[in-house]
PDB file of C-alpha atoms in Angstrom:
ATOM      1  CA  UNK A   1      45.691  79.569  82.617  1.00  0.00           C
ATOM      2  CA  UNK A   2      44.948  83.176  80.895  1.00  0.00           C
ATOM      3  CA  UNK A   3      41.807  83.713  79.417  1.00  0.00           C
ATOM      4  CA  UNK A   4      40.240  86.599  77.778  1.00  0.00           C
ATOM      5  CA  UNK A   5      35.689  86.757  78.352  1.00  0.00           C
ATOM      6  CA  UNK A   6      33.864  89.395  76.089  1.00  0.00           C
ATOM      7  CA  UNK A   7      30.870  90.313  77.828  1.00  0.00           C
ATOM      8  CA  UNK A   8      28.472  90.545  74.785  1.00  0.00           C
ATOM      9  CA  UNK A   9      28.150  88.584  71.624  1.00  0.00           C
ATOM     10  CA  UNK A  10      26.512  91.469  69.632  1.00  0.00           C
ATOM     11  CA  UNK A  11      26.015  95.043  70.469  1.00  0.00           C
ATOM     12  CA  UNK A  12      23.791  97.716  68.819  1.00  0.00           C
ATOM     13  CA  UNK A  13      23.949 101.093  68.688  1.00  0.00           C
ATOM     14  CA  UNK A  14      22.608 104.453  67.090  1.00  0.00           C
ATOM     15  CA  UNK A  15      24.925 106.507  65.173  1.00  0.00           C
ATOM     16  CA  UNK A  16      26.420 108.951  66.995  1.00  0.00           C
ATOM     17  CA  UNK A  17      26.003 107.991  69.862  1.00  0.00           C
ATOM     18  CA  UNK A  18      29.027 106.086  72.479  1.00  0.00           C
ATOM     19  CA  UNK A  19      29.596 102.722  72.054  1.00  0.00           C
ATOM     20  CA  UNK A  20      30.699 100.347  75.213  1.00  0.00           C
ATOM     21  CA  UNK A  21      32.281  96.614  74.529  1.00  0.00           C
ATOM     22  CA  UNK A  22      33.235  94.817  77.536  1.00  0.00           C
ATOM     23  CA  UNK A  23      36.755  92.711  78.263  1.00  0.00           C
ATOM     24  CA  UNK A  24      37.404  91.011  81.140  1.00  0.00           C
ATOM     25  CA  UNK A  25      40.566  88.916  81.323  1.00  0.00           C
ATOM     26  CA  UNK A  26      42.231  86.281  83.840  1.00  0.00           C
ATOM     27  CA  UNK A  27      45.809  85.828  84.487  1.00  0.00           C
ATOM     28  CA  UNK A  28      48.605  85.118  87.154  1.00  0.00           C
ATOM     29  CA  UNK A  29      50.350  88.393  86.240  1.00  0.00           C
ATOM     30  CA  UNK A  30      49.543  91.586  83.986  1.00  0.00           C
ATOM     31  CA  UNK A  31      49.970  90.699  80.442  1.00  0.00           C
ATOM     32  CA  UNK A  32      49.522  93.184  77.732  1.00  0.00           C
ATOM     33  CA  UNK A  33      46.691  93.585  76.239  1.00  0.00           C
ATOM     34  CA  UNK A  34      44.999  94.481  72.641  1.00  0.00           C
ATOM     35  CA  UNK A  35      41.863  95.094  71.024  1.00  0.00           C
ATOM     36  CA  UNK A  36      41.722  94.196  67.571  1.00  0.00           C
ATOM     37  CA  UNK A  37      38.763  94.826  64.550  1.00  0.00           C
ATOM     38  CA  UNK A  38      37.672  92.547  61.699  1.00  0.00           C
ATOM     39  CA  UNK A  39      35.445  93.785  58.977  1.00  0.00           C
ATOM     40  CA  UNK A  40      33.555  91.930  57.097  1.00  0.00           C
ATOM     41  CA  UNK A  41      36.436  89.166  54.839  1.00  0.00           C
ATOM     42  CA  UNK A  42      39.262  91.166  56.107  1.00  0.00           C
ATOM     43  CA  UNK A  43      42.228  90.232  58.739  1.00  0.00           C
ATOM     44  CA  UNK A  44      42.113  91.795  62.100  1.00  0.00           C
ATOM     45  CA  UNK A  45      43.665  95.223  62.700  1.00  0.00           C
ATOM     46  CA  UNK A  46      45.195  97.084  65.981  1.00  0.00           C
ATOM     47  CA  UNK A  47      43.112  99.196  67.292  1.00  0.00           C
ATOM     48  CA  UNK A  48      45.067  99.592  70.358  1.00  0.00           C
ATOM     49  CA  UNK A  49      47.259  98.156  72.970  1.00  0.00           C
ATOM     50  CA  UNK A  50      48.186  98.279  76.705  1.00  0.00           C
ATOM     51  CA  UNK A  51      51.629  96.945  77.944  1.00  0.00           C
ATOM     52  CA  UNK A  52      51.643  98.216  81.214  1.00  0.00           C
ATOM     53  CA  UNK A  53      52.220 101.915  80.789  1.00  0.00           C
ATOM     54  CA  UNK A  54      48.843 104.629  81.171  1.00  0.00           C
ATOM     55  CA  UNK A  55      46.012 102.746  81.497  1.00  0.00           C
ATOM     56  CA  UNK A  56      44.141 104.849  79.892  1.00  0.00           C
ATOM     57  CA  UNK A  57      44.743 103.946  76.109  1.00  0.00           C
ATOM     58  CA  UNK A  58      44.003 105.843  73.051  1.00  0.00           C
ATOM     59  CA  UNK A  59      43.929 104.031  69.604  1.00  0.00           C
ATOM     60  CA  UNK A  60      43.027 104.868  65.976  1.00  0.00           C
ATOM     61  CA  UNK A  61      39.416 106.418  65.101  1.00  0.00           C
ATOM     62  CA  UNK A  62      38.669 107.591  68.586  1.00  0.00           C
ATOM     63  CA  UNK A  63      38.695 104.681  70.194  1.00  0.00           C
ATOM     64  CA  UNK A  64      39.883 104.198  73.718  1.00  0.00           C
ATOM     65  CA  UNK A  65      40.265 101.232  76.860  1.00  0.00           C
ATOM     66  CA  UNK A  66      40.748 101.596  80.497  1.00  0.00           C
ATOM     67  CA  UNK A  67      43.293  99.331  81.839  1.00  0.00           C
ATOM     68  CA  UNK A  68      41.532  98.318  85.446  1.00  0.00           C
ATOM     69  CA  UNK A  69      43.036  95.868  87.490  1.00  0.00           C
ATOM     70  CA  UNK A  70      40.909  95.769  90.145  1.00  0.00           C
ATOM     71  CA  UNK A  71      38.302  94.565  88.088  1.00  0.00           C
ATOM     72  CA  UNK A  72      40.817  92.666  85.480  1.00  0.00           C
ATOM     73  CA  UNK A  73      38.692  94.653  83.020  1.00  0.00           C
ATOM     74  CA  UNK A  74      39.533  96.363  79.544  1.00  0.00           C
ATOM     75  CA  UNK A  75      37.026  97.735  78.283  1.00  0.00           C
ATOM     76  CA  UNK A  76      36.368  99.403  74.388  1.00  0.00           C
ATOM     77  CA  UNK A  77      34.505 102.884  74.390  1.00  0.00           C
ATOM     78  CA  UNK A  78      34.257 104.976  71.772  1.00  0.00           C
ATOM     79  CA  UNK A  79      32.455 109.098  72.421  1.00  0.00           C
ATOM     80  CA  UNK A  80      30.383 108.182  69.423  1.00  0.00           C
ATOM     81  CA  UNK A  81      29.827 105.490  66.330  1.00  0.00           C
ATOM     82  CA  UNK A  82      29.981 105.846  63.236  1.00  0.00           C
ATOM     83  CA  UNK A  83      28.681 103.806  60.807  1.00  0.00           C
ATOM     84  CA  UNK A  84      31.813 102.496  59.601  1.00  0.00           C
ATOM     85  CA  UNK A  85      32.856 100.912  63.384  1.00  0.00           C
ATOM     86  CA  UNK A  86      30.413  98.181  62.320  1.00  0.00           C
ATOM     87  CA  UNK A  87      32.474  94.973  62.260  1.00  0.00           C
ATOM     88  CA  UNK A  88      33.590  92.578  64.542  1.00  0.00           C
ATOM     89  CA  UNK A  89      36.073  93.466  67.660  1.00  0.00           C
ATOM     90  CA  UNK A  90      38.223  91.031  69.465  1.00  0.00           C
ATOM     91  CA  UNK A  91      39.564  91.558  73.018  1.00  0.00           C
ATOM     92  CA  UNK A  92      43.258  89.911  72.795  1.00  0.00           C
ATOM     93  CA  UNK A  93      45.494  89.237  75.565  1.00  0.00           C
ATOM     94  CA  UNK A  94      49.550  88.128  75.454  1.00  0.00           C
ATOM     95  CA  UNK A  95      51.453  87.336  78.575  1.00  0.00           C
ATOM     96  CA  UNK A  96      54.177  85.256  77.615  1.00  0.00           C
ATOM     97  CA  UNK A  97      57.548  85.403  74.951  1.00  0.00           C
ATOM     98  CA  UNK A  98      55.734  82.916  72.214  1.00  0.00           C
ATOM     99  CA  UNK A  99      53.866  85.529  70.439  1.00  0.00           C
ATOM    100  CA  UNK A 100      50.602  83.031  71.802  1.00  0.00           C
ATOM    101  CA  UNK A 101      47.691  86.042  71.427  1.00  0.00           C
ATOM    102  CA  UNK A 102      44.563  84.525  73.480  1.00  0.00           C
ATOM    103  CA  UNK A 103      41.517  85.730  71.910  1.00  0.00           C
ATOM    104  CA  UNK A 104      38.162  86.366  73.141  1.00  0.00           C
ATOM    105  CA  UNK A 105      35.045  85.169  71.764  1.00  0.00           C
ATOM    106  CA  UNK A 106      34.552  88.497  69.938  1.00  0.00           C
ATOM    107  CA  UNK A 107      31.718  90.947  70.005  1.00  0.00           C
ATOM    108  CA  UNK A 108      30.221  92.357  66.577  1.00  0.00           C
ATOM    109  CA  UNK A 109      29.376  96.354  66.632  1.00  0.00           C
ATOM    110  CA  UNK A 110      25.816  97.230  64.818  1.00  0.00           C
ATOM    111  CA  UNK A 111      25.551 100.614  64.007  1.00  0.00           C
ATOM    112  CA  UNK A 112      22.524 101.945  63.307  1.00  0.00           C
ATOM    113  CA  UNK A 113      21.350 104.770  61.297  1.00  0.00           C
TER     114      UNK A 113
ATOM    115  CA  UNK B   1      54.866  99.150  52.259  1.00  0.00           C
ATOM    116  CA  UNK B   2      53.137  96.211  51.869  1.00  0.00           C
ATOM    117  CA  UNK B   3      51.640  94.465  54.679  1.00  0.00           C
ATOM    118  CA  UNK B   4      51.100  90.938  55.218  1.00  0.00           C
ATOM    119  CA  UNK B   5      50.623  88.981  52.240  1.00  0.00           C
ATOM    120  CA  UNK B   6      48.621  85.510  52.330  1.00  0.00           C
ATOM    121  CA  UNK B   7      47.841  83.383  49.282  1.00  0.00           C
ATOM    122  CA  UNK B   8      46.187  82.088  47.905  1.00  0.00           C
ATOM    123  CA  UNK B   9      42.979  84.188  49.365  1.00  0.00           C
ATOM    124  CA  UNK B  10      40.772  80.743  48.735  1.00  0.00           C
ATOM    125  CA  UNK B  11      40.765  77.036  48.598  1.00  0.00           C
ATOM    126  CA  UNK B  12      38.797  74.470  48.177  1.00  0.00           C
ATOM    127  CA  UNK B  13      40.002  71.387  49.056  1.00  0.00           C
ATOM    128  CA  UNK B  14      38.177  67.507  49.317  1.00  0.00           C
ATOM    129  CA  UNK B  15      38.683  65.298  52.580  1.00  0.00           C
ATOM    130  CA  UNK B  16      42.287  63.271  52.825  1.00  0.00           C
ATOM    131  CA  UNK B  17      44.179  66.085  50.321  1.00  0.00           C
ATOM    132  CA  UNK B  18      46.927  68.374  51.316  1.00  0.00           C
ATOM    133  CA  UNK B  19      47.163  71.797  51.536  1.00  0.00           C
ATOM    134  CA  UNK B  20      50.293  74.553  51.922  1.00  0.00           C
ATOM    135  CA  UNK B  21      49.344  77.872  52.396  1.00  0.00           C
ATOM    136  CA  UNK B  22      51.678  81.002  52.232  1.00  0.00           C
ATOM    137  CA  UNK B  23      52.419  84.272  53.629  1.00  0.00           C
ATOM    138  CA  UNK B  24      54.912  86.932  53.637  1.00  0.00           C
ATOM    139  CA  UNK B  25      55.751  89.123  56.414  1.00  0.00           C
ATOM    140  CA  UNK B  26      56.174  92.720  56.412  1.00  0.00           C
ATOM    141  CA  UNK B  27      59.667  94.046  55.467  1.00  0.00           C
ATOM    142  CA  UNK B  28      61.723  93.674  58.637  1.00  0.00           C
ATOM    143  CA  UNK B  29      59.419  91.302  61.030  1.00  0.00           C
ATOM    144  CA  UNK B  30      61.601  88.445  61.980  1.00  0.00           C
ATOM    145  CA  UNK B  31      58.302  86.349  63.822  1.00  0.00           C
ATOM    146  CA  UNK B  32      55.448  84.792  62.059  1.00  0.00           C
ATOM    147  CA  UNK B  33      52.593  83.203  63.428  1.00  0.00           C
ATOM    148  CA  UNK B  34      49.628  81.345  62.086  1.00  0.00           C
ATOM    149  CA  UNK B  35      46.156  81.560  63.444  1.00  0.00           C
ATOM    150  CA  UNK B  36      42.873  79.259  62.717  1.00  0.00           C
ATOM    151  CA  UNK B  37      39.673  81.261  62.605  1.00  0.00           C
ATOM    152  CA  UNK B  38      36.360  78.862  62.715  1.00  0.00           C
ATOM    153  CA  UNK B  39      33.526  80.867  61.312  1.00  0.00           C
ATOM    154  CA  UNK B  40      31.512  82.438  64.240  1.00  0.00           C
ATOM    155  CA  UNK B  41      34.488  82.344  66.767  1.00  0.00           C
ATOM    156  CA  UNK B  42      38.077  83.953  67.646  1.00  0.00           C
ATOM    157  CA  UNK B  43      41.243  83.328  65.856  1.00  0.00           C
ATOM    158  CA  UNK B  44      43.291  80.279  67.401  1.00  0.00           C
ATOM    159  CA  UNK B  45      46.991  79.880  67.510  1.00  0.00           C
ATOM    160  CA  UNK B  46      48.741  77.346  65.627  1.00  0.00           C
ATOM    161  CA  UNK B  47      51.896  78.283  65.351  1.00  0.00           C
ATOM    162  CA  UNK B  48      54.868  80.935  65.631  1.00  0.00           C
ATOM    163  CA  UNK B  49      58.146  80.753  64.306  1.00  0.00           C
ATOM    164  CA  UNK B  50      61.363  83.185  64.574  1.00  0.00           C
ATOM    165  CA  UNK B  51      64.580  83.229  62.880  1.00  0.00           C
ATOM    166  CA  UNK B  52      63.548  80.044  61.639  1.00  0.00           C
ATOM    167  CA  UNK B  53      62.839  78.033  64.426  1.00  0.00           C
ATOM    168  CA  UNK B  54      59.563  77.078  66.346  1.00  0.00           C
ATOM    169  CA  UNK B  55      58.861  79.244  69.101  1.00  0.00           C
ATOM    170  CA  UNK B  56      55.300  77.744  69.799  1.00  0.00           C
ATOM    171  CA  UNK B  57      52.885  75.722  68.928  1.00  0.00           C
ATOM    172  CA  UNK B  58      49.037  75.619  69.608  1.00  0.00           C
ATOM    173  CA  UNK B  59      46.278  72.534  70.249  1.00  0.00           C
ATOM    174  CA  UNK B  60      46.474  71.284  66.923  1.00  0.00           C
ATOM    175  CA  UNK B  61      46.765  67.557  66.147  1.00  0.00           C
ATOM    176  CA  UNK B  62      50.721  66.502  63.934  1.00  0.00           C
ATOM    177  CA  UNK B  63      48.655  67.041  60.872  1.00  0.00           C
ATOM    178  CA  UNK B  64      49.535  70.730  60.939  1.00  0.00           C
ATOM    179  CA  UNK B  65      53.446  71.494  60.212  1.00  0.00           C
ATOM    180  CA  UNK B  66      54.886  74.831  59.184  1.00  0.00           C
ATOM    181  CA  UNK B  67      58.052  76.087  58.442  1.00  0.00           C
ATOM    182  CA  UNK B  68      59.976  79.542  58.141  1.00  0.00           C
ATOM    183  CA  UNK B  69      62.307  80.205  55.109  1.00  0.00           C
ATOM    184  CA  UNK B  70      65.655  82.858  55.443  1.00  0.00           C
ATOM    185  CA  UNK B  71      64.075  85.848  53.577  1.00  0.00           C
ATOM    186  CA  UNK B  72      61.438  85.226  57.144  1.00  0.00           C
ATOM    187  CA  UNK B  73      58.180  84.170  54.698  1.00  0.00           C
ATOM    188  CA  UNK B  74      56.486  80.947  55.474  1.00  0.00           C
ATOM    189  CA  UNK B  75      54.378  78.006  54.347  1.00  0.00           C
ATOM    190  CA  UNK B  76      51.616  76.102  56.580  1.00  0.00           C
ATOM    191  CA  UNK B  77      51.061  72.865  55.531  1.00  0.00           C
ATOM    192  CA  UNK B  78      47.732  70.590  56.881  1.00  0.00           C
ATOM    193  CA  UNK B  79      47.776  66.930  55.926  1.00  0.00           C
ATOM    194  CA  UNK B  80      44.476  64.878  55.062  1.00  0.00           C
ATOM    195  CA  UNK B  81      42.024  67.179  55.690  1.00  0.00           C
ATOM    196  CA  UNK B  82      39.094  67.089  57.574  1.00  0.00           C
ATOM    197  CA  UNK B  83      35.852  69.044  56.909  1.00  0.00           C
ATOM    198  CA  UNK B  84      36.642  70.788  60.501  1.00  0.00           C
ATOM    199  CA  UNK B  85      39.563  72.245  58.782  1.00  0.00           C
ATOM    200  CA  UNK B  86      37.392  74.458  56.547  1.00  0.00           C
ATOM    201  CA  UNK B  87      38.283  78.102  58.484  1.00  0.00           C
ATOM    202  CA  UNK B  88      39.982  81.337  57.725  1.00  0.00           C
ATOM    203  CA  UNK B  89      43.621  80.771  58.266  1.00  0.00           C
ATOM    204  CA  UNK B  90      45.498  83.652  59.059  1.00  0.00           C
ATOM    205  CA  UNK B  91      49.106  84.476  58.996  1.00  0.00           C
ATOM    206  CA  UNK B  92      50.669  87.265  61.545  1.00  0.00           C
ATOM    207  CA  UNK B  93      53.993  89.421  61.609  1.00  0.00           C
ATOM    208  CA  UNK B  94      55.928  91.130  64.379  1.00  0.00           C
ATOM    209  CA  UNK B  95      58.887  92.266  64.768  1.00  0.00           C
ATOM    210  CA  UNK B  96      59.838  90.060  67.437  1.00  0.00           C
ATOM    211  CA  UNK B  97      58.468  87.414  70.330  1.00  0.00           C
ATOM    212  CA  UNK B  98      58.323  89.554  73.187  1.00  0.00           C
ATOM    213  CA  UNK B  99      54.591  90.427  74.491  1.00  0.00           C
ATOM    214  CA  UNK B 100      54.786  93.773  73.480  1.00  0.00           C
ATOM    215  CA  UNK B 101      55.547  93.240  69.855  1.00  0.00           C
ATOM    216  CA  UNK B 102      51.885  93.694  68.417  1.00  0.00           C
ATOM    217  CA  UNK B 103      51.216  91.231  65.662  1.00  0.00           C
ATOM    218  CA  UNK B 104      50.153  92.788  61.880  1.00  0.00           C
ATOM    219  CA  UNK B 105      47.810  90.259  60.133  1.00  0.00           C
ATOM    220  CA  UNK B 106      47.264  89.550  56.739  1.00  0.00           C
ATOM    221  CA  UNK B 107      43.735  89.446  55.373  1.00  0.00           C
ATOM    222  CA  UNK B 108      44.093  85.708  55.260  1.00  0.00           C
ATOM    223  CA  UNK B 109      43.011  82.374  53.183  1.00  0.00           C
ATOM    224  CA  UNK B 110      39.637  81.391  53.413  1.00  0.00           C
ATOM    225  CA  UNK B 111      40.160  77.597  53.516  1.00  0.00           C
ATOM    226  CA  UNK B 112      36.836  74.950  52.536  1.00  0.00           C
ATOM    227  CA  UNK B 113      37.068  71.263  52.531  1.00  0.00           C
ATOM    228  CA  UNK B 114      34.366  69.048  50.776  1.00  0.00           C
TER     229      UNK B 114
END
C-alpha cells in the first residue's frame, strides 16, 4: 500500500532564513509526487510536482524538492521564509489512474519575525 | 478564469438530515474529485468521477453518493449525518485521470453537524 509520512507536525522558523519540511513516501513503484499549501480557510494549492522527470523540482515562490529514491524522500526547502509561507503544507503522492491523491499528515510552517 | 467553485462555503446541518454540496470545475477539466478534510488532519478521498462515470471511490460508508452532470460540474450528497461528518469538504479538478494530471482545488465547504 502507498503511503506518504511528514516528518514534523509543526516547524518554526525566523524570517529569512531557509526553511526544511520533510516527506518520506512508500510505494511498489515511483509515483508522482506533489507538495501542496493551505492557508488559513483556503483550499490547497500546487506548489510543485515531480512525475518522474529532474528530480530536482522548482515550484512557485522559491520553493523547491529533491526527488531521492534512495531514501524514498521528497523533501520541501525553501533559500529563505517569508512571512507569508506561514500556512499549512501537505506532502501528496499519486501512483495510480483514479486521480486517488494520498496525503500526508501535513506540517504547518511558523514564520517568525 | 475562474477556478474551482464550491458552494455553498458553509453548512450547518443537525444529525439524520441530508446534505448536497456543489462544485464546478474549471473550464475544460473533464475529472472531479471530492476530498474530506477532518480538522487537524490531511484531506481524504471520497470520490472521483470522469466523463460521468465513477472512476474511484474512497473508505467511506454508502451514505456518501455523488454524481457528475454533462457540462462536468457535480453534486456530493451525504445521507443522515453524523457529527463525524462535520469537516471541510473539498472538491478537485483535472484535466484528466492519469497521475500526472495535478488536481486544482476549490476553497471548499466548511461542513458542521449538530
Amino acid at each position: 500500500a502507498q503511503s506518504v509520512t511528514q516528518l514534523d507536525s509543526h516547524v518554526s522558523v525566523s524570517e529569512g532564513t531557509p526553511v526544511l519540511l520533510r516527506c518520506n513516501y512508500s510505494s511498489s513503484y515511483s509515483p508522482s509526487l506533489f507538495w501542496y499549501v493551505q492557508h488559513p480557510n483556503k483550499g490547497l494549492q500546487l506548489l510543485l510536482k515531480y512525475t518522474s522527470a529532474a528530480t530536482l523540482v522548482k515550484g512557485i515562490n522559491g520553493f523547491e524538492a529533491e526527488f531521492k529514491k534512495s531514501e524514498t524522500s521528497f523533501h520541501l526547502t525553501k533559500p529563505s521564509a517569508h512571512m507569508s509561507d506561514a500556512a499549512e503544507y501537505f506532502c501528496v503522492a499519486n501512483s495510480g489512474n483514479t486521480g486517488k491523491l494520498i496525503f500526508g499528515q501535513g506540517t504547518t510552517l511558523q514564520v517568525k519575525p | 478564469d475562474a477556478g474551482v467553485t464550491q458552494s455553498p462555503t458553509h453548512l450547518i446541518k443537525t444529525r439524520g438530515q441530508h446534505v448536497t454540496l456543489r462544485c464546478s470545475p474549471i473550464s475544460g477539466h473533464k475529472s472531479v474529485s471530492w476530498y474530506q478534510q477532518v480538522l487537524g488532519q490531511g484531506p481524504q478521498f471520497i470520490f472521483q468521477y470522469y466523463e460521468k462515470e465513477e472512476r474511484g471511490r474512497g473508505n467511506f460508508p454508502d451514505r456518501f453518493s455523488a454524481r457528475q452532470f454533462p457540462n462536468y460540474s457535480s453534486e456530493l450528497n451525504v445521507n443522515a449525518l453524523l457529527l463525524g461528518d462535520s469537516a471541510l469538504y473539498l472538491c478537485a479538478s483535472s484535466f484528466s485521470t492519469g497521475s500526472n494530471s495535478p488536481l486544482h482545488f476549490g476553497n471548499g465547504t466548511r461542513l458542521t453537524v449538530t
